Short mmCIF file of C-alpha atoms in Angstrom, two decimals:
data_model
loop_
_atom_site.label_atom_id
_atom_site.label_comp_id
_atom_site.label_asym_id
_atom_site.label_seq_id
_atom_site.Cartn_x
_atom_site.Cartn_y
_atom_site.Cartn_z
CA ALA A 6 77.32 97.17 101.75
CA GLN A 7 80.99 98.03 101.67
CA LYS A 8 82.78 100.10 104.26
CA VAL A 9 86.35 101.12 104.94
CA THR A 10 87.42 102.42 108.32
CA GLN A 11 90.64 104.28 109.00
CA ALA A 12 90.38 104.90 112.70
CA GLN A 13 93.52 107.05 112.93
CA THR A 14 92.55 110.55 111.85
CA GLU A 15 95.99 112.04 112.37
CA ILE A 16 99.42 110.64 113.18
CA SER A 17 102.54 112.64 113.91
CA VAL A 18 105.98 111.08 114.24
CA VAL A 19 109.59 112.17 114.15
CA GLU A 20 111.63 111.44 111.05
CA LYS A 21 113.17 107.94 110.86
CA GLU A 22 110.50 106.43 113.07
CA ASP A 23 108.43 103.54 111.72
CA VAL A 24 104.71 104.18 111.43
CA THR A 25 101.73 101.94 110.69
CA LEU A 26 98.47 103.15 109.20
CA ASP A 27 95.48 100.95 109.95
CA CYS A 28 92.71 100.01 107.55
CA VAL A 29 89.74 97.79 108.39
CA TYR A 30 87.12 96.93 105.82
CA GLU A 31 83.68 95.35 105.55
CA THR A 32 82.28 93.65 102.47
CA ARG A 33 79.91 90.85 101.55
CA ASP A 34 81.81 90.17 98.34
CA THR A 35 83.95 87.06 98.35
CA THR A 36 86.40 88.57 95.89
CA TYR A 37 87.55 92.14 96.03
CA TYR A 38 90.43 94.55 95.61
CA LEU A 39 92.08 96.69 98.27
CA PHE A 40 94.03 99.84 97.50
CA TRP A 41 96.18 102.46 99.18
CA TYR A 42 96.53 105.98 97.83
CA LYS A 43 98.72 108.88 98.93
CA GLN A 44 97.48 112.46 98.71
CA PRO A 45 100.36 114.91 99.23
CA PRO A 46 99.74 118.58 100.02
CA SER A 47 99.61 119.31 96.28
CA GLY A 48 96.31 117.42 96.21
CA GLU A 49 96.71 114.72 93.59
CA LEU A 50 95.94 111.09 94.36
CA VAL A 51 98.95 108.83 93.95
CA PHE A 52 98.35 105.11 93.55
CA LEU A 53 100.48 103.02 95.92
CA ILE A 54 99.23 99.45 95.78
CA ARG A 55 96.39 97.13 94.76
CA ARG A 56 95.82 93.70 96.34
CA ASN A 57 93.44 90.92 95.37
CA SER A 58 91.43 89.27 98.12
CA PHE A 59 92.78 85.85 97.22
CA ASP A 60 96.40 86.94 97.58
CA GLU A 61 97.30 87.36 101.24
CA GLN A 62 101.02 87.63 100.73
CA ASN A 63 102.53 90.65 102.35
CA GLU A 64 104.07 93.17 100.00
CA ILE A 65 107.22 95.22 100.40
CA SER A 66 108.28 98.08 98.18
CA GLY A 67 111.32 99.90 99.46
CA ARG A 68 110.40 101.52 102.78
CA TYR A 69 106.71 100.67 102.29
CA SER A 70 105.11 97.40 103.33
CA TRP A 71 101.56 96.17 103.47
CA ASN A 72 100.04 93.51 105.72
CA PHE A 73 96.81 91.96 104.44
CA GLN A 74 94.93 89.76 106.90
CA LYS A 75 91.63 88.42 105.68
CA SER A 76 90.84 86.88 109.08
CA THR A 77 90.68 90.34 110.66
CA SER A 78 89.57 92.21 107.49
CA SER A 79 92.57 94.47 107.72
CA PHE A 80 95.03 95.88 105.22
CA ASN A 81 97.60 97.86 107.15
CA PHE A 82 100.37 100.01 105.71
CA THR A 83 103.76 100.49 107.33
CA ILE A 84 106.37 103.07 106.45
CA THR A 85 109.82 102.18 107.73
CA ALA A 86 112.35 104.92 108.54
CA SER A 87 109.86 107.65 107.72
CA GLN A 88 110.92 110.78 105.87
CA VAL A 89 109.48 114.29 105.73
CA VAL A 90 108.39 113.61 102.12
CA ASP A 91 106.07 110.90 103.42
CA SER A 92 103.88 113.61 104.98
CA ALA A 93 100.50 113.30 103.28
CA VAL A 94 96.98 112.01 103.70
CA TYR A 95 96.75 108.29 103.04
CA PHE A 96 93.56 106.62 101.89
CA CYS A 97 92.60 102.98 101.96
CA ALA A 98 89.94 101.88 99.45
CA LEU A 99 87.94 98.78 98.57
CA SER A 100 86.16 97.60 95.42
CA PRO A 101 84.52 94.38 94.28
CA LEU A 102 86.47 92.29 91.81
CA ILE A 103 83.59 92.16 89.33
CA GLY A 104 80.70 94.39 88.37
CA ALA A 105 80.96 98.17 88.34
CA GLN A 106 83.99 97.96 90.62
CA LYS A 107 83.18 101.17 92.45
CA LEU A 108 85.83 102.24 94.92
CA VAL A 109 84.76 102.95 98.48
CA PHE A 110 87.24 105.08 100.40
CA GLY A 111 88.08 105.39 104.04
CA GLN A 112 88.19 108.83 105.63
CA GLY A 113 91.96 109.01 105.35
CA THR A 114 94.82 109.33 107.83
CA ARG A 115 96.83 112.54 107.88
CA LEU A 116 100.46 111.63 108.48
CA THR A 117 102.92 114.30 109.52
CA ILE A 118 106.62 113.51 109.67
CA ASN A 119 108.54 116.05 111.73
CA PRO A 120 112.24 116.69 111.11
CA ASN B 2 99.76 108.63 77.45
CA ALA B 3 98.28 111.67 79.14
CA GLY B 4 96.33 109.42 81.52
CA VAL B 5 93.26 111.11 83.01
CA THR B 6 92.91 114.82 82.33
CA GLN B 7 90.49 117.26 83.92
CA THR B 8 89.58 120.83 83.09
CA PRO B 9 89.36 123.37 84.54
CA LYS B 10 91.76 123.17 87.49
CA PHE B 11 89.94 125.87 89.44
CA ARG B 12 86.57 127.55 89.11
CA ILE B 13 84.46 129.96 91.13
CA LEU B 14 80.73 129.91 90.49
CA LYS B 15 77.91 132.05 91.74
CA ILE B 16 74.89 130.38 93.31
CA GLY B 17 72.52 129.24 90.57
CA GLN B 18 75.09 129.13 87.77
CA SER B 19 75.78 125.97 85.80
CA MET B 20 78.97 124.47 84.49
CA THR B 21 80.49 121.32 83.05
CA LEU B 22 83.60 119.68 84.43
CA GLN B 23 85.49 117.93 81.69
CA CYS B 24 87.22 114.57 82.06
CA ALA B 25 89.06 112.57 79.42
CA GLN B 26 91.21 109.46 79.44
CA ASP B 27 93.37 107.95 76.73
CA MET B 28 93.80 104.45 78.18
CA ASN B 29 90.68 102.98 76.53
CA HIS B 30 89.19 102.17 79.94
CA ASN B 31 85.53 101.26 80.10
CA TYR B 32 85.05 102.19 83.73
CA MET B 33 85.01 105.86 84.67
CA TYR B 34 84.01 107.62 87.88
CA TRP B 35 83.37 111.04 89.38
CA TYR B 36 84.18 111.61 93.03
CA ARG B 37 84.01 114.64 95.25
CA GLN B 38 86.26 115.32 98.20
CA ASP B 39 85.12 117.75 100.85
CA PRO B 40 87.75 119.32 103.12
CA GLY B 41 89.27 116.79 105.53
CA MET B 42 87.13 113.99 104.19
CA GLY B 43 87.45 110.93 102.02
CA LEU B 44 86.12 110.63 98.49
CA LYS B 45 82.45 110.10 97.76
CA LEU B 46 81.17 108.66 94.49
CA ILE B 47 78.87 110.92 92.49
CA TYR B 48 78.33 109.01 89.23
CA TYR B 49 80.01 106.22 87.38
CA SER B 50 79.98 104.63 83.93
CA VAL B 51 80.80 101.10 82.81
CA GLY B 52 81.05 102.02 79.15
CA ALA B 53 79.90 104.43 76.47
CA GLY B 54 76.18 105.10 76.80
CA ILE B 55 75.90 103.57 80.28
CA THR B 56 75.89 105.65 83.46
CA ASP B 57 74.58 105.18 86.97
CA LYS B 58 74.26 107.07 90.24
CA GLY B 59 76.72 106.77 93.04
CA GLU B 60 76.43 107.80 96.66
CA VAL B 61 75.83 111.57 96.21
CA PRO B 62 74.27 112.22 92.76
CA ASN B 63 71.85 115.03 93.62
CA GLY B 64 72.57 118.25 91.77
CA TYR B 65 74.71 116.57 89.12
CA ASN B 66 74.31 114.93 85.74
CA VAL B 67 76.68 112.97 83.51
CA SER B 68 76.87 111.64 79.99
CA ARG B 69 79.18 109.16 78.30
CA SER B 70 78.92 109.42 74.54
CA THR B 71 82.46 108.12 73.94
CA THR B 72 84.86 105.82 75.78
CA GLU B 73 87.28 108.70 76.28
CA ASP B 74 85.07 111.43 77.74
CA PHE B 75 82.95 111.59 80.88
CA PRO B 76 81.77 115.16 81.61
CA LEU B 77 80.04 116.11 84.86
CA ARG B 78 77.34 118.76 84.71
CA LEU B 79 76.38 120.95 87.65
CA GLU B 80 72.99 122.58 87.31
CA LEU B 81 72.01 125.44 89.63
CA ALA B 82 75.21 125.45 91.68
CA ALA B 83 74.82 125.58 95.47
CA PRO B 84 77.39 126.33 98.22
CA SER B 85 77.15 122.66 99.29
CA GLN B 86 78.81 121.75 95.98
CA THR B 87 82.00 123.54 96.96
CA SER B 88 84.50 120.70 96.81
CA VAL B 89 87.37 119.15 94.90
CA TYR B 90 86.16 116.93 92.09
CA PHE B 91 88.17 113.96 90.90
CA CYS B 92 87.59 111.95 87.78
CA ALA B 93 89.00 108.43 87.56
CA SER B 94 89.22 105.56 85.12
CA ARG B 95 90.23 101.97 85.65
CA ALA B 96 91.15 98.68 84.20
CA ARG B 97 92.30 96.90 87.39
CA ASP B 98 94.26 99.81 88.79
CA VAL B 99 92.39 103.07 89.24
CA PHE B 100 93.90 106.25 87.84
CA PHE B 101 92.80 109.66 89.02
CA GLY B 102 92.90 112.99 87.30
CA PRO B 103 94.50 116.01 89.01
CA GLY B 104 91.17 117.32 90.29
CA THR B 105 89.04 120.44 89.84
CA ARG B 106 88.71 122.77 92.81
CA LEU B 107 85.24 124.33 92.69
CA THR B 108 83.99 127.12 94.92
CA VAL B 109 80.36 128.21 94.88
CA LEU B 110 79.70 131.63 96.40
#
């Protein structure tokens, strides 16, 4: 069975602080994808990143960075110099690489950036 | 490309009514999914399809039905709506990346 755990239900920081959102996953698949999505107050789901299980390189995109560690089954997301526009709910998700490729989502972390 | 489109955006149903949530994608994706998101929660899979004519149950299929007669369309049918089906419904399609529609906010009173 697959499971994604986002232990941080809510995080609140002051603008310009760095913040890390944790994601821990469980799967019996040897190959899989990991995803992060952003859900702003408007409600849509915005795709942020997809990683393959065989690619453990960290990824940086502007103020966003992701740390994938297979040894600890974690795929953490860091926002550097946070901004008010980063306020949203962030979801981590997991799917197998082959087959029906169903996404399993974590419960989400609500991030609030205060001015 | 319009991506994934969903109609309607909002709907209020009375208990026992039925309705169909429409979902269409123009990316020629084989895989399509229906999820529901309850307030403050993550997304749960209702049904999915790996291609036209092929559908299967997800985690929470009770009270719903789907069909997939074409690659583009994947409607979700609610029969005998119940208050427990009050939720936001998201349709998605994928190649490797997963694209979500804007959602349908459904209230059952």
